[in-house]
Tab-separated table of C-alpha atoms in Angstrom:
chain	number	residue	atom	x	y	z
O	1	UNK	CA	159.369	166.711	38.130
O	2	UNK	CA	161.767	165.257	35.877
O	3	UNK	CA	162.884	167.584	33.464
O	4	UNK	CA	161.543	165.452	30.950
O	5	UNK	CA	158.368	165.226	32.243
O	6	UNK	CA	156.438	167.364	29.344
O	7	UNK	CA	157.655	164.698	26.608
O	8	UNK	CA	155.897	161.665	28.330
O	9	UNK	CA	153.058	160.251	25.837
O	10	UNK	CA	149.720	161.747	27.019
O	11	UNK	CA	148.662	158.349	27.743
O	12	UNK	CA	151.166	157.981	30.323
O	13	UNK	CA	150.377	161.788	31.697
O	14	UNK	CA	147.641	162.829	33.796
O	15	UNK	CA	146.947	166.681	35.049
O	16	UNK	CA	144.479	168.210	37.722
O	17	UNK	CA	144.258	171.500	36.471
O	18	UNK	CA	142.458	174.393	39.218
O	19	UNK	CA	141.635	176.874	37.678
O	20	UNK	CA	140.794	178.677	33.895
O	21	UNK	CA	143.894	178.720	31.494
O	22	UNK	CA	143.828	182.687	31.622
O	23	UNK	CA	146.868	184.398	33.094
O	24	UNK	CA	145.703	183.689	36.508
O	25	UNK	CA	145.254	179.554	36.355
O	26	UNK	CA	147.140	177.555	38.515
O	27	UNK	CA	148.113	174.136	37.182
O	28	UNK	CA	148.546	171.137	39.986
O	29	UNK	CA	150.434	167.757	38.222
O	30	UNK	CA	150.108	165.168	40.464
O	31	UNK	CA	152.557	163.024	38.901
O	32	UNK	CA	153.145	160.810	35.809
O	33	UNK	CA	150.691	157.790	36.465
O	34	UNK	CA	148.651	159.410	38.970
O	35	UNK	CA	144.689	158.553	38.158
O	36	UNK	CA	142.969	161.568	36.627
O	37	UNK	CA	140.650	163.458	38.401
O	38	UNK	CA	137.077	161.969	38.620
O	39	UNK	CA	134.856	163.887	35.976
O	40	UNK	CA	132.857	165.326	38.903
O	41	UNK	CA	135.882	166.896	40.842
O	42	UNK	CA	135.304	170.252	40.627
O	43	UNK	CA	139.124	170.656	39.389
O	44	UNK	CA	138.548	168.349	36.609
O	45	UNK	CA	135.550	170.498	35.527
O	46	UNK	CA	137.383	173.780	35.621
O	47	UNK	CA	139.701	171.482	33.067
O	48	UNK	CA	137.191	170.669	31.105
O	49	UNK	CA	135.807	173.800	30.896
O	50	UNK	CA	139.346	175.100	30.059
O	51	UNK	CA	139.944	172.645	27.124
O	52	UNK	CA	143.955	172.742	27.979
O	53	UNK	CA	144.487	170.268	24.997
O	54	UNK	CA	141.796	171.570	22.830
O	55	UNK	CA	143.426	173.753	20.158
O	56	UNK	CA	141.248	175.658	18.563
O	57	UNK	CA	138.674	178.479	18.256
O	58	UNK	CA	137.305	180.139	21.525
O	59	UNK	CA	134.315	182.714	22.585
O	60	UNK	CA	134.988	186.074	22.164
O	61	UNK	CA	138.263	185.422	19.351
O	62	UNK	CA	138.561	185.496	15.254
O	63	UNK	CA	139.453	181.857	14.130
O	64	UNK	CA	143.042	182.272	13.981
O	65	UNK	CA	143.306	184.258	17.230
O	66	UNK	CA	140.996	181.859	19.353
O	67	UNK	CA	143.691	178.991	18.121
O	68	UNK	CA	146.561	180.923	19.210
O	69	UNK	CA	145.096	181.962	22.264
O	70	UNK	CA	144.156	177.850	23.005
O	71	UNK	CA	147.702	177.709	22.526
O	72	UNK	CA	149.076	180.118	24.449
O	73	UNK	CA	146.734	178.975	27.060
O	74	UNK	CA	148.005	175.376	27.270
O	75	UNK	CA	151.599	176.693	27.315
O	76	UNK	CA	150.891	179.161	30.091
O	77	UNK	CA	149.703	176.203	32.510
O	78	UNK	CA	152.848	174.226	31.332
O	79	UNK	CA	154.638	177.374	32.773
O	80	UNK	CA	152.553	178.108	36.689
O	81	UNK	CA	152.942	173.945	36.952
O	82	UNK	CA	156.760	174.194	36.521
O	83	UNK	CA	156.925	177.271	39.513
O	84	UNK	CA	154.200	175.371	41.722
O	85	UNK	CA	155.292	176.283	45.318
O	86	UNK	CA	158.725	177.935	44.785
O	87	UNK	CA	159.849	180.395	47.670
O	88	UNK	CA	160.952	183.675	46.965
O	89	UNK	CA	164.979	182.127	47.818
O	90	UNK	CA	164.388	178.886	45.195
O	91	UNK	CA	163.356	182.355	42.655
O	92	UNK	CA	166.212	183.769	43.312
O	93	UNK	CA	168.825	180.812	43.324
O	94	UNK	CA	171.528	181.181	40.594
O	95	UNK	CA	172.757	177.929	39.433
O	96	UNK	CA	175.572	179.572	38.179
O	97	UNK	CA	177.294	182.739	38.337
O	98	UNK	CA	175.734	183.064	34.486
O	99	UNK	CA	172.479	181.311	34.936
O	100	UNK	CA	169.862	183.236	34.553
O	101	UNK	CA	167.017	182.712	38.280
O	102	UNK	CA	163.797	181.279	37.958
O	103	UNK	CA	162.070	184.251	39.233
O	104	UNK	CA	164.387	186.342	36.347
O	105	UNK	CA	162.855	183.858	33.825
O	106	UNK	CA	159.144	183.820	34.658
O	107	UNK	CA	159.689	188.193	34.493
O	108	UNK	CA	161.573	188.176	31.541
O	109	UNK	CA	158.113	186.243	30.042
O	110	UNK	CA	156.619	189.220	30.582
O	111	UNK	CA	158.894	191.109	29.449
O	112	UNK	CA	158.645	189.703	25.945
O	113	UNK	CA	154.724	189.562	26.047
O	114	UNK	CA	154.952	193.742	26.547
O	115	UNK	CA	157.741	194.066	24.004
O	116	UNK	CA	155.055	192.295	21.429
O	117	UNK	CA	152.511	193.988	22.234
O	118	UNK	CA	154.221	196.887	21.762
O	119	UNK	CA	155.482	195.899	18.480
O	120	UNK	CA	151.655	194.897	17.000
O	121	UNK	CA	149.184	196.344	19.021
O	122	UNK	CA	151.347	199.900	19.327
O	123	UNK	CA	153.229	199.650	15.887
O	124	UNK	CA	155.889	200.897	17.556
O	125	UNK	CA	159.874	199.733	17.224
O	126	UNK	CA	160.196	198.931	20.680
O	127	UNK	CA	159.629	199.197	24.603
O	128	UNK	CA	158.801	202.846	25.519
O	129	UNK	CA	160.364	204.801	28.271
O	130	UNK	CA	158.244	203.709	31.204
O	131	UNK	CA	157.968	200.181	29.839
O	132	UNK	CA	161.832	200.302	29.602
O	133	UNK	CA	161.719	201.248	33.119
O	134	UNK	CA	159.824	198.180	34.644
O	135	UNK	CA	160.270	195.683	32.053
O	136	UNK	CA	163.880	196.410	30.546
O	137	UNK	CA	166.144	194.157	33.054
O	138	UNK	CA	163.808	191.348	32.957
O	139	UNK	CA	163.806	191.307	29.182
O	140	UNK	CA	167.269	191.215	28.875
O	141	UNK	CA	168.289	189.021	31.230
O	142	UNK	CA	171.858	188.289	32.508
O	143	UNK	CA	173.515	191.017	34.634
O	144	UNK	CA	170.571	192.950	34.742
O	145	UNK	CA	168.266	190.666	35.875
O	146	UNK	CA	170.471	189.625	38.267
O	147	UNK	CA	170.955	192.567	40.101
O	148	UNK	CA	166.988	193.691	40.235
O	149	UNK	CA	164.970	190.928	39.718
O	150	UNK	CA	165.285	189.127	42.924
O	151	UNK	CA	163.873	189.441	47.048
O	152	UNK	CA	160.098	188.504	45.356
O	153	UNK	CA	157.679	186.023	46.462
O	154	UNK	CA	156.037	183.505	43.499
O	155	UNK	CA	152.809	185.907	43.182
O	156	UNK	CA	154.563	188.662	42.055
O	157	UNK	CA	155.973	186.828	39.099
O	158	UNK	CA	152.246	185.363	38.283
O	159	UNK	CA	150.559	188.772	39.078
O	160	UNK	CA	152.977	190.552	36.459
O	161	UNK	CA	152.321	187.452	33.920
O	162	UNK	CA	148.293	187.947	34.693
O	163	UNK	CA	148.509	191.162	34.625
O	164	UNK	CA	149.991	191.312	30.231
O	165	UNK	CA	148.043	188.387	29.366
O	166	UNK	CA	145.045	189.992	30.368
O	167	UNK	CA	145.934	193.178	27.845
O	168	UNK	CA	146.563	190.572	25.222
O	169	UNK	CA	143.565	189.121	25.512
O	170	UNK	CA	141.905	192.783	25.602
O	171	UNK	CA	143.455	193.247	22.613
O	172	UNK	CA	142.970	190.342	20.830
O	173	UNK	CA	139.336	190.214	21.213
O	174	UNK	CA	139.261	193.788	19.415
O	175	UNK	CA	141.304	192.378	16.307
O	176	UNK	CA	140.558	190.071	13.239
O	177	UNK	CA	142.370	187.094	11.169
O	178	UNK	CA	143.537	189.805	8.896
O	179	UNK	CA	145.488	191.671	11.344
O	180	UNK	CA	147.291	188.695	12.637
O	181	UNK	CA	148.072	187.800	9.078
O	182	UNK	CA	149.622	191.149	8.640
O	183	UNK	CA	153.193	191.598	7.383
O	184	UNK	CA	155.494	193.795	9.304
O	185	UNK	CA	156.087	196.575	6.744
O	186	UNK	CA	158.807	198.516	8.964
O	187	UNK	CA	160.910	194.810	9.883
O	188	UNK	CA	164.412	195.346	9.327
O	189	UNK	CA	165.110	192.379	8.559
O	190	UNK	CA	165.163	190.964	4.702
O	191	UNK	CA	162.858	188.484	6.117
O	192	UNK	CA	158.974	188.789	5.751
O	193	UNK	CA	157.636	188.653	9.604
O	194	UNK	CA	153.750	188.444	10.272
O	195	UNK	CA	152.174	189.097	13.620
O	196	UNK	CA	151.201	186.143	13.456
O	197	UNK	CA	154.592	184.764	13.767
O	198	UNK	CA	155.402	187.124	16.771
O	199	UNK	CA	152.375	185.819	18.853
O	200	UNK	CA	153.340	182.302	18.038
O	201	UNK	CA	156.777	183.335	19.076
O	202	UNK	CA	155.161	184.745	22.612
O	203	UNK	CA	154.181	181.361	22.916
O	204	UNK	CA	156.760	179.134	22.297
O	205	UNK	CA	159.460	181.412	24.004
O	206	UNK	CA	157.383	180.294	26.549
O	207	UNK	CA	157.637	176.820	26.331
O	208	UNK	CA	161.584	177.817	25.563
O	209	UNK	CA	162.386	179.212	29.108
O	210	UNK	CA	159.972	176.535	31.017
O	211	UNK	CA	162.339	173.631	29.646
O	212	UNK	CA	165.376	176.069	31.167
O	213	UNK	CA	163.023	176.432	34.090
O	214	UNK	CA	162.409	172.961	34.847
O	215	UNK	CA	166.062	172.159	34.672
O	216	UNK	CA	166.694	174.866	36.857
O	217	UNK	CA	163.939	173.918	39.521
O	218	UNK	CA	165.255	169.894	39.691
O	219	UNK	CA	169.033	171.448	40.375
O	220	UNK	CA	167.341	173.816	43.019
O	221	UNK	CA	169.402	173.151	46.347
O	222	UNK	CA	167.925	170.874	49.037
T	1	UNK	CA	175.036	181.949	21.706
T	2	UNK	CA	173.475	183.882	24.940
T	3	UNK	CA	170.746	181.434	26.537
T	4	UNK	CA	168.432	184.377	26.015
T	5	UNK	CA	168.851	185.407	22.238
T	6	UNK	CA	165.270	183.782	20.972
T	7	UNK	CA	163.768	186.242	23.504
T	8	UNK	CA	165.658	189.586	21.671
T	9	UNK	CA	163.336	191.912	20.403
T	10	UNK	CA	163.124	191.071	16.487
T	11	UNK	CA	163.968	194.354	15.616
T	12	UNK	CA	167.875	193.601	17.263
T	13	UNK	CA	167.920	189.765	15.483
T	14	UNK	CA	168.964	189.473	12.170
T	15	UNK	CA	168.909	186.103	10.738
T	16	UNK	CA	170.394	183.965	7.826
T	17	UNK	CA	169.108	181.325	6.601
T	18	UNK	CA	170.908	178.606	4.362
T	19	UNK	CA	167.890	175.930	3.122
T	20	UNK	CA	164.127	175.063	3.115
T	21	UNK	CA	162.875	174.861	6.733
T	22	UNK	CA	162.242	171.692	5.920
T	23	UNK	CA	164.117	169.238	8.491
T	24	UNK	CA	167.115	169.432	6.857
T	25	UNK	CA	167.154	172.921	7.222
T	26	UNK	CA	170.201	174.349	8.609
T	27	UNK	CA	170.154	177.762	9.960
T	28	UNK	CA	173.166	180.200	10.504
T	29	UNK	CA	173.071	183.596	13.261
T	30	UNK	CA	175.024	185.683	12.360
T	31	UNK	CA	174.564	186.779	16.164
T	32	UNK	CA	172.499	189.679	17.618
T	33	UNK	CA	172.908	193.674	16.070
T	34	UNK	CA	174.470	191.722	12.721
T	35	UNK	CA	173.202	193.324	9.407
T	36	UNK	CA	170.617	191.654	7.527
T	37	UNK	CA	172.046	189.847	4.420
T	38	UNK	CA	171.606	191.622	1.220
T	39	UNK	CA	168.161	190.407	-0.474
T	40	UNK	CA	170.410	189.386	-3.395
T	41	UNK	CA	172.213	186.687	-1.299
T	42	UNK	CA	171.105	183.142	-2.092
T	43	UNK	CA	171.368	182.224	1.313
T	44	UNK	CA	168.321	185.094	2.189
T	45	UNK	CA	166.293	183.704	-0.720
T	46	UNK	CA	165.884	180.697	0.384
T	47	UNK	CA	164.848	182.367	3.823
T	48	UNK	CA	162.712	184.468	2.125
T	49	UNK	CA	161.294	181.204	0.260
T	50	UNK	CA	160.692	179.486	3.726
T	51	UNK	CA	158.946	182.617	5.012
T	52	UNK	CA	160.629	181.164	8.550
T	53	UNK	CA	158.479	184.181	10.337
T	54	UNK	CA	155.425	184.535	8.823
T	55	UNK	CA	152.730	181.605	10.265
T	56	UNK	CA	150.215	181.232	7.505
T	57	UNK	CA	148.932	178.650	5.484
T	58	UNK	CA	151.502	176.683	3.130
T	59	UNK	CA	150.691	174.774	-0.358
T	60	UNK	CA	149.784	171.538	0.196
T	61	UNK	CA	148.096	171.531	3.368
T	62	UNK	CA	144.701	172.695	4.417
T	63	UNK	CA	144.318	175.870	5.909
T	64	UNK	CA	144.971	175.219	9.256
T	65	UNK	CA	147.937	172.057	8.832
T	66	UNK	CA	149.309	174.560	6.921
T	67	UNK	CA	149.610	177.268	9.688
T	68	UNK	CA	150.698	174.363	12.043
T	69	UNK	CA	153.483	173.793	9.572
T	70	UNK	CA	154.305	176.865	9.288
T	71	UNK	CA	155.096	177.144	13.388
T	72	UNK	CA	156.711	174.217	12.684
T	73	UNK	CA	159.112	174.922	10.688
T	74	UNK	CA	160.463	177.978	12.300
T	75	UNK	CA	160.758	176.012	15.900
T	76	UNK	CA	162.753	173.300	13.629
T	77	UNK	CA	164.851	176.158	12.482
T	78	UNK	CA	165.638	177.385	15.379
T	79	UNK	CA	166.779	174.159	16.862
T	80	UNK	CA	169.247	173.407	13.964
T	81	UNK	CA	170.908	176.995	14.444
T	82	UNK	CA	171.284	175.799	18.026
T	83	UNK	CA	173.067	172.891	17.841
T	84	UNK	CA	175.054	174.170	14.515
T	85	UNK	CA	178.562	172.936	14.429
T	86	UNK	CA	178.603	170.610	17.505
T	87	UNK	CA	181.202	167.545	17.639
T	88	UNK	CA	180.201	164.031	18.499
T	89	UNK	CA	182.129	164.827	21.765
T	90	UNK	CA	180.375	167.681	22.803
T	91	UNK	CA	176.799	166.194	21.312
T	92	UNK	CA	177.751	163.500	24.413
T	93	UNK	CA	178.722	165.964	27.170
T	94	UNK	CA	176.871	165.401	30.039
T	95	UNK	CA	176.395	168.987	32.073
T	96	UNK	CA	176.242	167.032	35.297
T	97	UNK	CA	175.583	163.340	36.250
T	98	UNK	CA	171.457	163.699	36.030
T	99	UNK	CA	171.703	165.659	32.819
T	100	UNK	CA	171.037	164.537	28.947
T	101	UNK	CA	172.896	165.088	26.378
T	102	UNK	CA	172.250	167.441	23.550
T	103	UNK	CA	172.429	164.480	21.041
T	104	UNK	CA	169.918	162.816	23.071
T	105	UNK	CA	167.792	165.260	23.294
T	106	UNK	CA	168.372	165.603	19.614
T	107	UNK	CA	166.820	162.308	18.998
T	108	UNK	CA	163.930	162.536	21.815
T	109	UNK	CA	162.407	165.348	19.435
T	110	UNK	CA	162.363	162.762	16.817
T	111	UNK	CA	161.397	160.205	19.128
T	112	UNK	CA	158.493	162.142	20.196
T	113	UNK	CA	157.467	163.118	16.989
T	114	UNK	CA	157.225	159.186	15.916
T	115	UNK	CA	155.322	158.644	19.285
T	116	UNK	CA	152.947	160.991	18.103
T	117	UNK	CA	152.658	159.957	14.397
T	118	UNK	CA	151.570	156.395	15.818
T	119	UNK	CA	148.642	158.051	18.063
T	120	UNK	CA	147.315	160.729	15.913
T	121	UNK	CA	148.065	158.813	11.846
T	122	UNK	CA	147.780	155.203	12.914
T	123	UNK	CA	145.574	155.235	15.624
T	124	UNK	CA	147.719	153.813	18.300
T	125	UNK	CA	148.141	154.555	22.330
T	126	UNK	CA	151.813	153.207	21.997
T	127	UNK	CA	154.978	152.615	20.091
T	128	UNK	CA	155.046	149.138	18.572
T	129	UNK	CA	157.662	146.731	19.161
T	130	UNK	CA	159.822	148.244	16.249
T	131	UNK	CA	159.262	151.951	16.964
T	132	UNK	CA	160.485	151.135	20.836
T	133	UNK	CA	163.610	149.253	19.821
T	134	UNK	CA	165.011	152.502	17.602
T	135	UNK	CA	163.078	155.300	19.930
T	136	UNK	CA	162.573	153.573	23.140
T	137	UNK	CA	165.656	154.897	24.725
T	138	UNK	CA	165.594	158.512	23.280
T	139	UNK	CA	162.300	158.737	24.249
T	140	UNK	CA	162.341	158.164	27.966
T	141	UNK	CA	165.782	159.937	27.973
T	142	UNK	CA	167.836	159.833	31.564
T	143	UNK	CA	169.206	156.649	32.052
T	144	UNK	CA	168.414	154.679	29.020
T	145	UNK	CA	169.716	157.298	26.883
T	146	UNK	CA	172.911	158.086	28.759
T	147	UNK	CA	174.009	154.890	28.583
T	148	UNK	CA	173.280	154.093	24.432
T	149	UNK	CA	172.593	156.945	22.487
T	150	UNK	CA	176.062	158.221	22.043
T	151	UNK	CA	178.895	158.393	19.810
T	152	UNK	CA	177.191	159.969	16.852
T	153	UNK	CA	178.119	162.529	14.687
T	154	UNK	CA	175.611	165.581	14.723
T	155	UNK	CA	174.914	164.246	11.048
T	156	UNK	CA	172.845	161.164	12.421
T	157	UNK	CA	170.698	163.398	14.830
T	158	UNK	CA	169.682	165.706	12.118
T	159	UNK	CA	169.068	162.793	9.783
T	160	UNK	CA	166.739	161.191	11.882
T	161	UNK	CA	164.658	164.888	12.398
T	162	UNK	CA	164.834	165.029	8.823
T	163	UNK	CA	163.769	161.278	8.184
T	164	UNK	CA	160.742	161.965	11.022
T	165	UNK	CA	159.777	165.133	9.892
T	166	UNK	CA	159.300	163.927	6.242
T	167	UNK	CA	156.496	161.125	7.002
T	168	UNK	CA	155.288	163.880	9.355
T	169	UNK	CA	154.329	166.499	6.283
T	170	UNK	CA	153.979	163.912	3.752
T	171	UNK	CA	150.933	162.634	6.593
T	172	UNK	CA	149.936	165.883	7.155
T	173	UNK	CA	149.301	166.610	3.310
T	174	UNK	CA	146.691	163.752	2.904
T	175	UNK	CA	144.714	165.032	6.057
T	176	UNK	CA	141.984	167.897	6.549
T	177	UNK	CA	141.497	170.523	9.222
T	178	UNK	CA	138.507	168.227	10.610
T	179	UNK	CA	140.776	165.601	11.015
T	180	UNK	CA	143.586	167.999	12.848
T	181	UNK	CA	140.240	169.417	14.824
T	182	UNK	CA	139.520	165.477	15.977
T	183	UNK	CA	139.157	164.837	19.623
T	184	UNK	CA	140.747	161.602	20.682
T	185	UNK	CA	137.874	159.408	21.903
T	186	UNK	CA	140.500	156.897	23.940
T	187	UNK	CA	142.101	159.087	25.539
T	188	UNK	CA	142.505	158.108	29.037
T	189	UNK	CA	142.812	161.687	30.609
T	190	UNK	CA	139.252	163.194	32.006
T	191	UNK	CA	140.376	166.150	29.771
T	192	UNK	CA	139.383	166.125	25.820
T	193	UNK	CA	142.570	166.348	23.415
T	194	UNK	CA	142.868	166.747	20.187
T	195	UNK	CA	144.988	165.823	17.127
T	196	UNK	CA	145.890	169.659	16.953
T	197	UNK	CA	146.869	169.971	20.288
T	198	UNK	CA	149.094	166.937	19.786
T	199	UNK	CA	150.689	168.111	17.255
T	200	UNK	CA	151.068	171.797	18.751
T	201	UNK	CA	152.830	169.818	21.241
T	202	UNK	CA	155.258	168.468	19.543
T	203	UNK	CA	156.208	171.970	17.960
T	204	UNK	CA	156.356	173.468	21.803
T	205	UNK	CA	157.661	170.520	22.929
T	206	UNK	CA	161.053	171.446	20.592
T	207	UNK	CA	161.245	174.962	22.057
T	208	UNK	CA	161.245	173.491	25.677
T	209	UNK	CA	164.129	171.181	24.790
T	210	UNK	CA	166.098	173.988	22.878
T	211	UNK	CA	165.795	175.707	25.904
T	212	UNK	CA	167.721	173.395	27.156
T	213	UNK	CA	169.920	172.937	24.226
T	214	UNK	CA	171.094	176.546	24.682
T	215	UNK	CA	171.680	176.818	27.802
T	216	UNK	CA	173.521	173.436	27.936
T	217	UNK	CA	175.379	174.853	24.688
T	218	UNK	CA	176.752	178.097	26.406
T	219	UNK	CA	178.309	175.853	29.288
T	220	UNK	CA	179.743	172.877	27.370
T	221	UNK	CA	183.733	172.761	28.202
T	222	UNK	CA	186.316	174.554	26.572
């Protein structure tokens, strides 16, 4: 996958997606050129059904929310199609002695996720004590990361990113457009911050690791 | 600038922000742990003006344009603060044989974001023959771009965001939420897209690239 690969006009791009955009999908690119699936294939359907690049409202969401979540759907399968098939030693390779691993990356995800849900679902400042426990290392990265996050086979990384998306979704299907709206009151910073702005951020931290990630994964040894 | 500091917990990132998060934004960090500036300081008026972190709806656009705006701007922001201060020489540093450059990745966000105005506000499935000659190479980065898109001062990359991003809103400000909601009856792909994921693709396309931009950043020589 060239590391460019998520810039190519759509036109030119052509996904087989397998399986809902939830936490759990799995996201199968056969290549730039290669002919879409026929409309009857059952992947196709469950990519139709998923409306990857359909952003907008959804069942079960406020407005707002359902629009975020489209989008944090689409950028989720961006993410499982860039780790497709890695082995537990590709997760683990360090391209450098600072370089951050693949597998370190794809925790660190949801590491953030809990950190934000912390901060707007919780109201609280930051990770608790147990959540600082599993979660701290992969959220900050670097020497950390390096020394813990590692030995772990592809599913674990996807289970633990299933696994917060699916509390995110809880949540978010209990909340309204006004509560995403809502301005931080306790920020410290002089800025105004909305949660809005911190699930968008989920999001497109996302899509800022997966460009690390695919550079990573087309340096991988071998 | 740590390849991880957009993933810090906002509660440790304190920001300053010098203009409009317009494209010609320019954004200084004043790194992690650093103290907010004073709301008194001109430079965190203006941030407070751009409202960089809360998503929302903006004058001039309809509701939803507005809150794509919005995301926009901060990803914009955030990829000026990366690539604040870089020389021509080090916008042309090449991390390893196969690797772009930051300039010309630089330029492929504007690139993209032209490919994108000609599909979604003129209706096309291509460049035409003037939009390739300027964005051709930029856009299909690798070779093409290593070999001309080079030499420049950072000045010329963020002109051309700027330049791009100002047909972009001034578009975007004579179009409705139906239009943004529009599903792209050409489309070759067996999936359904729409304008609004298109252009939510362009904003999460930046992040993926900045991804890049950092990490190629923290390992440019000297």
């Amino acid at each position: 996958m060239p590391s460019d690969w998520c810039t190519l006009p759509i036109s030119r791009r052509a996904f087989v997606v397998s399986a809902a955009a939830t936490g759990a999908a799995r996201v199968v690119a056969p290549g730039a050129n290669a002919a879409p699936a026929a409309p009857t294939s059952p992947l196709s359907a469950s990519a139709q059904s998923a409306e990857l690049y359909v952003v907008g409202t959804r069942d079960g969401f406020s407005v707002q929310i359902g629009t975020l979540v489209s989008m944090m759907n689409y950028t989720r399968s961006v993410v499982l199609q860039s780790v497709r098939g890695l082995t537990a030693r590709q997760l683990d390779h360090l391209h450098d002695p600072r370089a951050n691993s693949v597998g370190a990356l794809l925790l660190h995800l949801a590491a953030t996720e809990v950190y934000y849900q912390a901060t707007t679902f919780d109201d609280r400042a930051d990770f608790n004590a147990a959540e600082r426990a599993r979660w701290g290392a992969a959220m900050s990265l670097g020497d950390a990361a390096r020394a813990t996050v590692r030995g772990h086979e592809l599913a674990f990384y996807l289970d633990a990113l299933a696994e917060v998306r699916a509390t995110t979704l809880a949540e978010f299907r209990r909340r309204d457009d006004a509560w995403l709206a809502r301005v931080d009151q306790r920020s410290p910073l002089a800025e105004r911050v909305n949660n809005h702005w911190k699930w968008f951020h989920v999001c497109e931290h996302e899509s800022h690791h997966n460009g690390q990630i695919a550079f990573l994964r087309s340096r991988l040894p071998g």
